[in-house]
Amino acid sequence: MDNELSGNMNMNQASSISSLNENENTGFIGINVPLLSNANETFRQIKEKRFSMLKPWSDFFDKNRISKPKDISDITKKISHNLVYFQANYLVIVLILLVYIMITNLFLLFSCILIGAGFYYISKRPADQPLDLFGYKADQKSLYIILGILSIILLYMSSGGSALFWIVGVSSSIILIHASLLEPSIESEFANTV
């Protein structure tokens, strides 16, 4: 009986130690960053889910359905419908603007590539092997903190904040203007009711 009880206690201690070890191997400051570890899977899911909902561009740019809204309730109805119906098309517009800002600001593009490569490198390093940085042993959490600070500095120097505000401002303006002017099609109304 005592052997069985001590055996159960040893098994419980072993499982709690293994769960502690699992928690230590999580990503940045105890938070697992799935985008870094499963980037291909994440992009595949986005491609399958979001881009499968892409509506025809002829439907998106149908000038015959553009009309001036009558009042605020008409604007709200059009925007709420079009945001849901054309969400994948709007995502493509945001991605095009993102590519445009990266091409026009090469220092920002270089900074983002450097930051992404740094996070990828740290995520692939074994968590139990510290890196020797100028005589200082930096574990994985310390490396994430150092890279986070360097990322803020790089993004500040490359005007990352203004680029972000530009993308948000331009894309939201384009999306809201388009969504408020385009009348819902009969097919989309029927698809929403089914």
JSON list of C-alpha atoms in Angstrom, two decimals:
[
{"chain": "A", "resi": 1, "resn": "MET", "atom": "CA", "xyz": [0.00, 0.00, 0.00]},
{"chain": "A", "resi": 2, "resn": "ASP", "atom": "CA", "xyz": [2.84, 2.38, 0.94]},
{"chain": "A", "resi": 3, "resn": "ASN", "atom": "CA", "xyz": [4.73, 1.45, -2.25]},
{"chain": "A", "resi": 4, "resn": "GLU", "atom": "CA", "xyz": [1.61, 2.09, -4.32]},
{"chain": "A", "resi": 5, "resn": "LEU", "atom": "CA", "xyz": [1.02, 5.46, -2.61]},
{"chain": "A", "resi": 6, "resn": "SER", "atom": "CA", "xyz": [4.65, 6.53, -3.06]},
{"chain": "A", "resi": 7, "resn": "GLY", "atom": "CA", "xyz": [4.49, 5.35, -6.71]},
{"chain": "A", "resi": 8, "resn": "ASN", "atom": "CA", "xyz": [1.43, 7.55, -7.32]},
{"chain": "A", "resi": 9, "resn": "MET", "atom": "CA", "xyz": [3.18, 10.50, -5.63]},
{"chain": "A", "resi": 10, "resn": "ASN", "atom": "CA", "xyz": [6.27, 10.01, -7.82]},
{"chain": "A", "resi": 11, "resn": "MET", "atom": "CA", "xyz": [4.08, 9.88, -10.96]},
{"chain": "A", "resi": 12, "resn": "ASN", "atom": "CA", "xyz": [2.28, 13.09, -9.89]},
{"chain": "A", "resi": 13, "resn": "GLN", "atom": "CA", "xyz": [5.61, 14.81, -9.23]},
{"chain": "A", "resi": 14, "resn": "ALA", "atom": "CA", "xyz": [6.97, 13.68, -12.59]},
{"chain": "A", "resi": 15, "resn": "SER", "atom": "CA", "xyz": [3.89, 14.95, -14.44]},
{"chain": "A", "resi": 16, "resn": "SER", "atom": "CA", "xyz": [4.06, 18.31, -12.65]},
{"chain": "A", "resi": 17, "resn": "ILE", "atom": "CA", "xyz": [7.78, 18.60, -13.48]},
{"chain": "A", "resi": 18, "resn": "SER", "atom": "CA", "xyz": [7.10, 17.79, -17.14]},
{"chain": "A", "resi": 19, "resn": "SER", "atom": "CA", "xyz": [4.32, 20.38, -17.24]},
{"chain": "A", "resi": 20, "resn": "LEU", "atom": "CA", "xyz": [6.75, 22.94, -15.74]},
{"chain": "A", "resi": 21, "resn": "ASN", "atom": "CA", "xyz": [9.27, 22.05, -18.43]},
{"chain": "A", "resi": 22, "resn": "GLU", "atom": "CA", "xyz": [6.59, 22.48, -21.10]},
{"chain": "A", "resi": 23, "resn": "ASN", "atom": "CA", "xyz": [5.72, 25.91, -19.68]},
{"chain": "A", "resi": 24, "resn": "GLU", "atom": "CA", "xyz": [9.39, 26.92, -19.72]},
{"chain": "A", "resi": 25, "resn": "ASN", "atom": "CA", "xyz": [9.60, 26.10, -23.43]},
{"chain": "A", "resi": 26, "resn": "THR", "atom": "CA", "xyz": [6.83, 28.46, -24.42]},
{"chain": "A", "resi": 27, "resn": "GLY", "atom": "CA", "xyz": [7.65, 31.54, -26.42]},
{"chain": "A", "resi": 28, "resn": "PHE", "atom": "CA", "xyz": [8.17, 35.16, -25.46]},
{"chain": "A", "resi": 29, "resn": "ILE", "atom": "CA", "xyz": [7.83, 35.65, -21.66]},
{"chain": "A", "resi": 30, "resn": "GLY", "atom": "CA", "xyz": [5.77, 32.51, -21.19]},
{"chain": "A", "resi": 31, "resn": "ILE", "atom": "CA", "xyz": [3.51, 33.24, -24.14]},
{"chain": "A", "resi": 32, "resn": "ASN", "atom": "CA", "xyz": [3.67, 30.83, -27.04]},
{"chain": "A", "resi": 33, "resn": "VAL", "atom": "CA", "xyz": [3.89, 32.72, -30.33]},
{"chain": "A", "resi": 34, "resn": "PRO", "atom": "CA", "xyz": [2.12, 30.43, -32.82]},
{"chain": "A", "resi": 35, "resn": "LEU", "atom": "CA", "xyz": [2.86, 32.69, -35.79]},
{"chain": "A", "resi": 36, "resn": "LEU", "atom": "CA", "xyz": [6.58, 32.13, -35.35]},
{"chain": "A", "resi": 37, "resn": "SER", "atom": "CA", "xyz": [6.42, 28.40, -34.87]},
{"chain": "A", "resi": 38, "resn": "ASN", "atom": "CA", "xyz": [3.69, 27.63, -37.40]},
{"chain": "A", "resi": 39, "resn": "ALA", "atom": "CA", "xyz": [4.10, 30.39, -40.00]},
{"chain": "A", "resi": 40, "resn": "ASN", "atom": "CA", "xyz": [3.39, 28.10, -42.97]},
{"chain": "A", "resi": 41, "resn": "GLU", "atom": "CA", "xyz": [0.28, 26.68, -41.30]},
{"chain": "A", "resi": 42, "resn": "THR", "atom": "CA", "xyz": [-0.99, 30.15, -40.40]},
{"chain": "A", "resi": 43, "resn": "PHE", "atom": "CA", "xyz": [-0.54, 31.47, -43.94]},
{"chain": "A", "resi": 44, "resn": "ARG", "atom": "CA", "xyz": [-2.18, 28.34, -45.38]},
{"chain": "A", "resi": 45, "resn": "GLN", "atom": "CA", "xyz": [-5.22, 28.82, -43.14]},
{"chain": "A", "resi": 46, "resn": "ILE", "atom": "CA", "xyz": [-5.48, 32.50, -44.09]},
{"chain": "A", "resi": 47, "resn": "LYS", "atom": "CA", "xyz": [-5.24, 31.60, -47.76]},
{"chain": "A", "resi": 48, "resn": "GLU", "atom": "CA", "xyz": [-7.87, 28.87, -47.49]},
{"chain": "A", "resi": 49, "resn": "LYS", "atom": "CA", "xyz": [-10.35, 30.72, -45.26]},
{"chain": "A", "resi": 50, "resn": "ARG", "atom": "CA", "xyz": [-10.06, 34.36, -46.27]},
{"chain": "A", "resi": 51, "resn": "PHE", "atom": "CA", "xyz": [-9.13, 34.17, -49.92]},
{"chain": "A", "resi": 52, "resn": "SER", "atom": "CA", "xyz": [-11.69, 31.48, -50.65]},
{"chain": "A", "resi": 53, "resn": "MET", "atom": "CA", "xyz": [-14.26, 34.16, -49.76]},
{"chain": "A", "resi": 54, "resn": "LEU", "atom": "CA", "xyz": [-12.87, 36.52, -52.43]},
{"chain": "A", "resi": 55, "resn": "LYS", "atom": "CA", "xyz": [-15.71, 37.95, -54.51]},
{"chain": "A", "resi": 56, "resn": "PRO", "atom": "CA", "xyz": [-15.31, 38.67, -58.23]},
{"chain": "A", "resi": 57, "resn": "TRP", "atom": "CA", "xyz": [-13.62, 42.00, -58.88]},
{"chain": "A", "resi": 58, "resn": "SER", "atom": "CA", "xyz": [-16.26, 42.80, -61.50]},
{"chain": "A", "resi": 59, "resn": "ASP", "atom": "CA", "xyz": [-18.81, 42.62, -58.69]},
{"chain": "A", "resi": 60, "resn": "PHE", "atom": "CA", "xyz": [-16.55, 44.71, -56.43]},
{"chain": "A", "resi": 61, "resn": "PHE", "atom": "CA", "xyz": [-16.07, 47.46, -59.05]},
{"chain": "A", "resi": 62, "resn": "ASP", "atom": "CA", "xyz": [-19.62, 47.38, -60.51]},
{"chain": "A", "resi": 63, "resn": "LYS", "atom": "CA", "xyz": [-20.22, 51.06, -61.30]},
{"chain": "A", "resi": 64, "resn": "ASN", "atom": "CA", "xyz": [-23.92, 50.42, -62.01]},
{"chain": "A", "resi": 65, "resn": "ARG", "atom": "CA", "xyz": [-24.50, 49.67, -58.33]},
{"chain": "A", "resi": 66, "resn": "ILE", "atom": "CA", "xyz": [-22.89, 52.84, -57.02]},
{"chain": "A", "resi": 67, "resn": "SER", "atom": "CA", "xyz": [-25.46, 55.20, -55.54]},
{"chain": "A", "resi": 68, "resn": "LYS", "atom": "CA", "xyz": [-25.51, 58.12, -53.17]},
{"chain": "A", "resi": 69, "resn": "PRO", "atom": "CA", "xyz": [-26.78, 57.08, -49.72]},
{"chain": "A", "resi": 70, "resn": "LYS", "atom": "CA", "xyz": [-30.16, 58.53, -48.73]},
{"chain": "A", "resi": 71, "resn": "ASP", "atom": "CA", "xyz": [-29.53, 58.91, -45.01]},
{"chain": "A", "resi": 72, "resn": "ILE", "atom": "CA", "xyz": [-27.47, 57.62, -42.09]},
{"chain": "A", "resi": 73, "resn": "SER", "atom": "CA", "xyz": [-29.44, 54.37, -41.80]},
{"chain": "A", "resi": 74, "resn": "ASP", "atom": "CA", "xyz": [-28.82, 53.67, -45.50]},
{"chain": "A", "resi": 75, "resn": "ILE", "atom": "CA", "xyz": [-25.08, 54.28, -45.02]},
{"chain": "A", "resi": 76, "resn": "THR", "atom": "CA", "xyz": [-25.04, 51.97, -41.99]},
{"chain": "A", "resi": 77, "resn": "LYS", "atom": "CA", "xyz": [-26.92, 49.24, -43.85]},
{"chain": "A", "resi": 78, "resn": "LYS", "atom": "CA", "xyz": [-24.61, 49.41, -46.88]},
{"chain": "A", "resi": 79, "resn": "ILE", "atom": "CA", "xyz": [-21.43, 49.47, -44.79]},
{"chain": "A", "resi": 80, "resn": "SER", "atom": "CA", "xyz": [-22.48, 46.57, -42.55]},
{"chain": "A", "resi": 81, "resn": "HIS", "atom": "CA", "xyz": [-23.45, 44.48, -45.58]},
{"chain": "A", "resi": 82, "resn": "ASN", "atom": "CA", "xyz": [-20.43, 45.29, -47.74]},
{"chain": "A", "resi": 83, "resn": "LEU", "atom": "CA", "xyz": [-17.90, 44.84, -44.93]},
{"chain": "A", "resi": 84, "resn": "VAL", "atom": "CA", "xyz": [-19.07, 41.27, -44.46]},
{"chain": "A", "resi": 85, "resn": "TYR", "atom": "CA", "xyz": [-19.66, 40.46, -48.13]},
{"chain": "A", "resi": 86, "resn": "PHE", "atom": "CA", "xyz": [-16.39, 41.93, -49.48]},
{"chain": "A", "resi": 87, "resn": "GLN", "atom": "CA", "xyz": [-14.13, 41.29, -46.47]},
{"chain": "A", "resi": 88, "resn": "ALA", "atom": "CA", "xyz": [-11.61, 39.24, -48.48]},
{"chain": "A", "resi": 89, "resn": "ASN", "atom": "CA", "xyz": [-11.47, 41.92, -51.20]},
{"chain": "A", "resi": 90, "resn": "TYR", "atom": "CA", "xyz": [-10.86, 44.58, -48.56]},
{"chain": "A", "resi": 91, "resn": "LEU", "atom": "CA", "xyz": [-8.08, 42.44, -47.11]},
{"chain": "A", "resi": 92, "resn": "VAL", "atom": "CA", "xyz": [-6.43, 42.33, -50.56]},
{"chain": "A", "resi": 93, "resn": "ILE", "atom": "CA", "xyz": [-6.61, 46.13, -50.75]},
{"chain": "A", "resi": 94, "resn": "VAL", "atom": "CA", "xyz": [-4.91, 46.42, -47.35]},
{"chain": "A", "resi": 95, "resn": "LEU", "atom": "CA", "xyz": [-2.20, 43.97, -48.46]},
{"chain": "A", "resi": 96, "resn": "ILE", "atom": "CA", "xyz": [-1.62, 45.95, -51.68]},
{"chain": "A", "resi": 97, "resn": "LEU", "atom": "CA", "xyz": [-1.21, 49.14, -49.64]},
{"chain": "A", "resi": 98, "resn": "LEU", "atom": "CA", "xyz": [1.16, 47.30, -47.29]},
{"chain": "A", "resi": 99, "resn": "VAL", "atom": "CA", "xyz": [3.30, 46.14, -50.23]},
{"chain": "A", "resi": 100, "resn": "TYR", "atom": "CA", "xyz": [3.25, 49.69, -51.64]},
{"chain": "A", "resi": 101, "resn": "ILE", "atom": "CA", "xyz": [4.48, 51.24, -48.38]},
{"chain": "A", "resi": 102, "resn": "MET", "atom": "CA", "xyz": [7.21, 48.59, -48.06]},
{"chain": "A", "resi": 103, "resn": "ILE", "atom": "CA", "xyz": [8.44, 49.21, -51.61]},
{"chain": "A", "resi": 104, "resn": "THR", "atom": "CA", "xyz": [8.48, 52.98, -51.18]},
{"chain": "A", "resi": 105, "resn": "ASN", "atom": "CA", "xyz": [10.26, 52.78, -47.80]},
{"chain": "A", "resi": 106, "resn": "LEU", "atom": "CA", "xyz": [13.10, 50.31, -48.27]},
{"chain": "A", "resi": 107, "resn": "PHE", "atom": "CA", "xyz": [14.55, 50.98, -44.80]},
{"chain": "A", "resi": 108, "resn": "LEU", "atom": "CA", "xyz": [11.22, 49.89, -43.31]},
{"chain": "A", "resi": 109, "resn": "LEU", "atom": "CA", "xyz": [11.23, 46.77, -45.49]},
{"chain": "A", "resi": 110, "resn": "PHE", "atom": "CA", "xyz": [14.78, 45.95, -44.41]},
{"chain": "A", "resi": 111, "resn": "SER", "atom": "CA", "xyz": [13.85, 46.56, -40.75]},
{"chain": "A", "resi": 112, "resn": "CYS", "atom": "CA", "xyz": [10.82, 44.25, -40.95]},
{"chain": "A", "resi": 113, "resn": "ILE", "atom": "CA", "xyz": [12.87, 41.51, -42.61]},
{"chain": "A", "resi": 114, "resn": "LEU", "atom": "CA", "xyz": [15.58, 41.88, -39.98]},
{"chain": "A", "resi": 115, "resn": "ILE", "atom": "CA", "xyz": [13.07, 41.81, -37.10]},
{"chain": "A", "resi": 116, "resn": "GLY", "atom": "CA", "xyz": [11.25, 38.80, -38.57]},
{"chain": "A", "resi": 117, "resn": "ALA", "atom": "CA", "xyz": [14.53, 36.93, -39.06]},
{"chain": "A", "resi": 118, "resn": "GLY", "atom": "CA", "xyz": [15.52, 37.72, -35.48]},
{"chain": "A", "resi": 119, "resn": "PHE", "atom": "CA", "xyz": [12.28, 36.40, -34.04]},
{"chain": "A", "resi": 120, "resn": "TYR", "atom": "CA", "xyz": [12.53, 33.32, -36.26]},
{"chain": "A", "resi": 121, "resn": "TYR", "atom": "CA", "xyz": [16.12, 32.67, -35.16]},
{"chain": "A", "resi": 122, "resn": "ILE", "atom": "CA", "xyz": [15.25, 33.00, -31.47]},
{"chain": "A", "resi": 123, "resn": "SER", "atom": "CA", "xyz": [12.19, 30.75, -31.81]},
{"chain": "A", "resi": 124, "resn": "LYS", "atom": "CA", "xyz": [14.31, 28.01, -33.43]},
{"chain": "A", "resi": 125, "resn": "ARG", "atom": "CA", "xyz": [17.05, 28.15, -30.75]},
{"chain": "A", "resi": 126, "resn": "PRO", "atom": "CA", "xyz": [16.84, 25.54, -27.98]},
{"chain": "A", "resi": 127, "resn": "ALA", "atom": "CA", "xyz": [15.33, 27.25, -24.92]},
{"chain": "A", "resi": 128, "resn": "ASP", "atom": "CA", "xyz": [17.73, 25.54, -22.52]},
{"chain": "A", "resi": 129, "resn": "GLN", "atom": "CA", "xyz": [20.91, 26.78, -24.28]},
{"chain": "A", "resi": 130, "resn": "PRO", "atom": "CA", "xyz": [21.69, 30.42, -23.47]},
{"chain": "A", "resi": 131, "resn": "LEU", "atom": "CA", "xyz": [23.47, 32.55, -26.05]},
{"chain": "A", "resi": 132, "resn": "ASP", "atom": "CA", "xyz": [26.74, 34.23, -25.12]},
{"chain": "A", "resi": 133, "resn": "LEU", "atom": "CA", "xyz": [26.41, 37.96, -25.89]},
{"chain": "A", "resi": 134, "resn": "PHE", "atom": "CA", "xyz": [29.62, 39.83, -25.05]},
{"chain": "A", "resi": 135, "resn": "GLY", "atom": "CA", "xyz": [30.18, 37.74, -21.92]},
{"chain": "A", "resi": 136, "resn": "TYR", "atom": "CA", "xyz": [26.51, 37.83, -20.85]},
{"chain": "A", "resi": 137, "resn": "LYS", "atom": "CA", "xyz": [24.52, 34.59, -20.98]},
{"chain": "A", "resi": 138, "resn": "ALA", "atom": "CA", "xyz": [21.15, 35.48, -22.49]},
{"chain": "A", "resi": 139, "resn": "ASP", "atom": "CA", "xyz": [18.35, 32.93, -22.28]},
{"chain": "A", "resi": 140, "resn": "GLN", "atom": "CA", "xyz": [15.47, 32.84, -24.76]},
{"chain": "A", "resi": 141, "resn": "LYS", "atom": "CA", "xyz": [13.31, 35.29, -22.80]},
{"chain": "A", "resi": 142, "resn": "SER", "atom": "CA", "xyz": [16.15, 37.79, -22.54]},
{"chain": "A", "resi": 143, "resn": "LEU", "atom": "CA", "xyz": [16.78, 37.48, -26.28]},
{"chain": "A", "resi": 144, "resn": "TYR", "atom": "CA", "xyz": [13.11, 38.25, -26.98]},
{"chain": "A", "resi": 145, "resn": "ILE", "atom": "CA", "xyz": [13.27, 41.32, -24.72]},
{"chain": "A", "resi": 146, "resn": "ILE", "atom": "CA", "xyz": [16.48, 42.56, -26.38]},
{"chain": "A", "resi": 147, "resn": "LEU", "atom": "CA", "xyz": [15.02, 41.99, -29.84]},
{"chain": "A", "resi": 148, "resn": "GLY", "atom": "CA", "xyz": [11.79, 43.73, -28.82]},
{"chain": "A", "resi": 149, "resn": "ILE", "atom": "CA", "xyz": [13.72, 46.82, -27.73]},
{"chain": "A", "resi": 150, "resn": "LEU", "atom": "CA", "xyz": [15.81, 46.77, -30.91]},
{"chain": "A", "resi": 151, "resn": "SER", "atom": "CA", "xyz": [12.61, 46.36, -32.95]},
{"chain": "A", "resi": 152, "resn": "ILE", "atom": "CA", "xyz": [11.09, 49.47, -31.41]},
{"chain": "A", "resi": 153, "resn": "ILE", "atom": "CA", "xyz": [14.24, 51.44, -32.18]},
{"chain": "A", "resi": 154, "resn": "LEU", "atom": "CA", "xyz": [14.43, 50.14, -35.76]},
{"chain": "A", "resi": 155, "resn": "LEU", "atom": "CA", "xyz": [10.74, 50.79, -36.43]},
{"chain": "A", "resi": 156, "resn": "TYR", "atom": "CA", "xyz": [11.05, 54.30, -35.01]},
{"chain": "A", "resi": 157, "resn": "MET", "atom": "CA", "xyz": [14.07, 55.05, -37.19]},
{"chain": "A", "resi": 158, "resn": "SER", "atom": "CA", "xyz": [12.38, 53.66, -40.30]},
{"chain": "A", "resi": 159, "resn": "SER", "atom": "CA", "xyz": [9.10, 55.58, -39.71]},
{"chain": "A", "resi": 160, "resn": "GLY", "atom": "CA", "xyz": [7.16, 52.40, -38.97]},
{"chain": "A", "resi": 161, "resn": "GLY", "atom": "CA", "xyz": [4.59, 54.27, -36.88]},
{"chain": "A", "resi": 162, "resn": "SER", "atom": "CA", "xyz": [3.78, 56.79, -39.60]},
{"chain": "A", "resi": 163, "resn": "ALA", "atom": "CA", "xyz": [3.62, 53.98, -42.18]},
{"chain": "A", "resi": 164, "resn": "LEU", "atom": "CA", "xyz": [1.16, 52.11, -39.98]},
{"chain": "A", "resi": 165, "resn": "PHE", "atom": "CA", "xyz": [-1.02, 55.21, -39.53]},
{"chain": "A", "resi": 166, "resn": "TRP", "atom": "CA", "xyz": [-0.87, 55.84, -43.28]},
{"chain": "A", "resi": 167, "resn": "ILE", "atom": "CA", "xyz": [-1.98, 52.26, -44.08]},
{"chain": "A", "resi": 168, "resn": "VAL", "atom": "CA", "xyz": [-4.79, 52.39, -41.52]},
{"chain": "A", "resi": 169, "resn": "GLY", "atom": "CA", "xyz": [-5.95, 55.82, -42.67]},
{"chain": "A", "resi": 170, "resn": "VAL", "atom": "CA", "xyz": [-5.86, 55.21, -46.42]},
{"chain": "A", "resi": 171, "resn": "SER", "atom": "CA", "xyz": [-7.27, 51.68, -46.29]},
{"chain": "A", "resi": 172, "resn": "SER", "atom": "CA", "xyz": [-10.10, 52.60, -43.90]},
{"chain": "A", "resi": 173, "resn": "SER", "atom": "CA", "xyz": [-10.98, 55.62, -46.08]},
{"chain": "A", "resi": 174, "resn": "ILE", "atom": "CA", "xyz": [-11.07, 53.52, -49.26]},
{"chain": "A", "resi": 175, "resn": "ILE", "atom": "CA", "xyz": [-13.04, 50.75, -47.58]},
{"chain": "A", "resi": 176, "resn": "LEU", "atom": "CA", "xyz": [-15.61, 53.03, -45.92]},
{"chain": "A", "resi": 177, "resn": "ILE", "atom": "CA", "xyz": [-16.17, 55.08, -49.07]},
{"chain": "A", "resi": 178, "resn": "HIS", "atom": "CA", "xyz": [-16.58, 51.96, -51.21]},
{"chain": "A", "resi": 179, "resn": "ALA", "atom": "CA", "xyz": [-18.80, 50.23, -48.65]},
{"chain": "A", "resi": 180, "resn": "SER", "atom": "CA", "xyz": [-21.07, 53.25, -48.20]},
{"chain": "A", "resi": 181, "resn": "LEU", "atom": "CA", "xyz": [-21.59, 53.85, -51.93]},
{"chain": "A", "resi": 182, "resn": "LEU", "atom": "CA", "xyz": [-22.06, 50.31, -53.33]},
{"chain": "A", "resi": 183, "resn": "GLU", "atom": "CA", "xyz": [-25.60, 48.95, -53.28]},
{"chain": "A", "resi": 184, "resn": "PRO", "atom": "CA", "xyz": [-25.88, 45.29, -52.23]},
{"chain": "A", "resi": 185, "resn": "SER", "atom": "CA", "xyz": [-26.50, 42.99, -55.18]},
{"chain": "A", "resi": 186, "resn": "ILE", "atom": "CA", "xyz": [-29.55, 40.76, -55.37]},
{"chain": "A", "resi": 187, "resn": "GLU", "atom": "CA", "xyz": [-27.30, 37.66, -55.34]},
{"chain": "A", "resi": 188, "resn": "SER", "atom": "CA", "xyz": [-25.53, 38.79, -52.16]},
{"chain": "A", "resi": 189, "resn": "GLU", "atom": "CA", "xyz": [-28.85, 39.58, -50.47]},
{"chain": "A", "resi": 190, "resn": "PHE", "atom": "CA", "xyz": [-30.08, 36.11, -51.38]},
{"chain": "A", "resi": 191, "resn": "ALA", "atom": "CA", "xyz": [-26.85, 34.49, -50.16]},
{"chain": "A", "resi": 192, "resn": "ASN", "atom": "CA", "xyz": [-27.17, 36.25, -46.79]},
{"chain": "A", "resi": 193, "resn": "THR", "atom": "CA", "xyz": [-30.72, 35.02, -46.26]},
{"chain": "A", "resi": 194, "resn": "VAL", "atom": "CA", "xyz": [-29.97, 31.39, -47.14]}
]
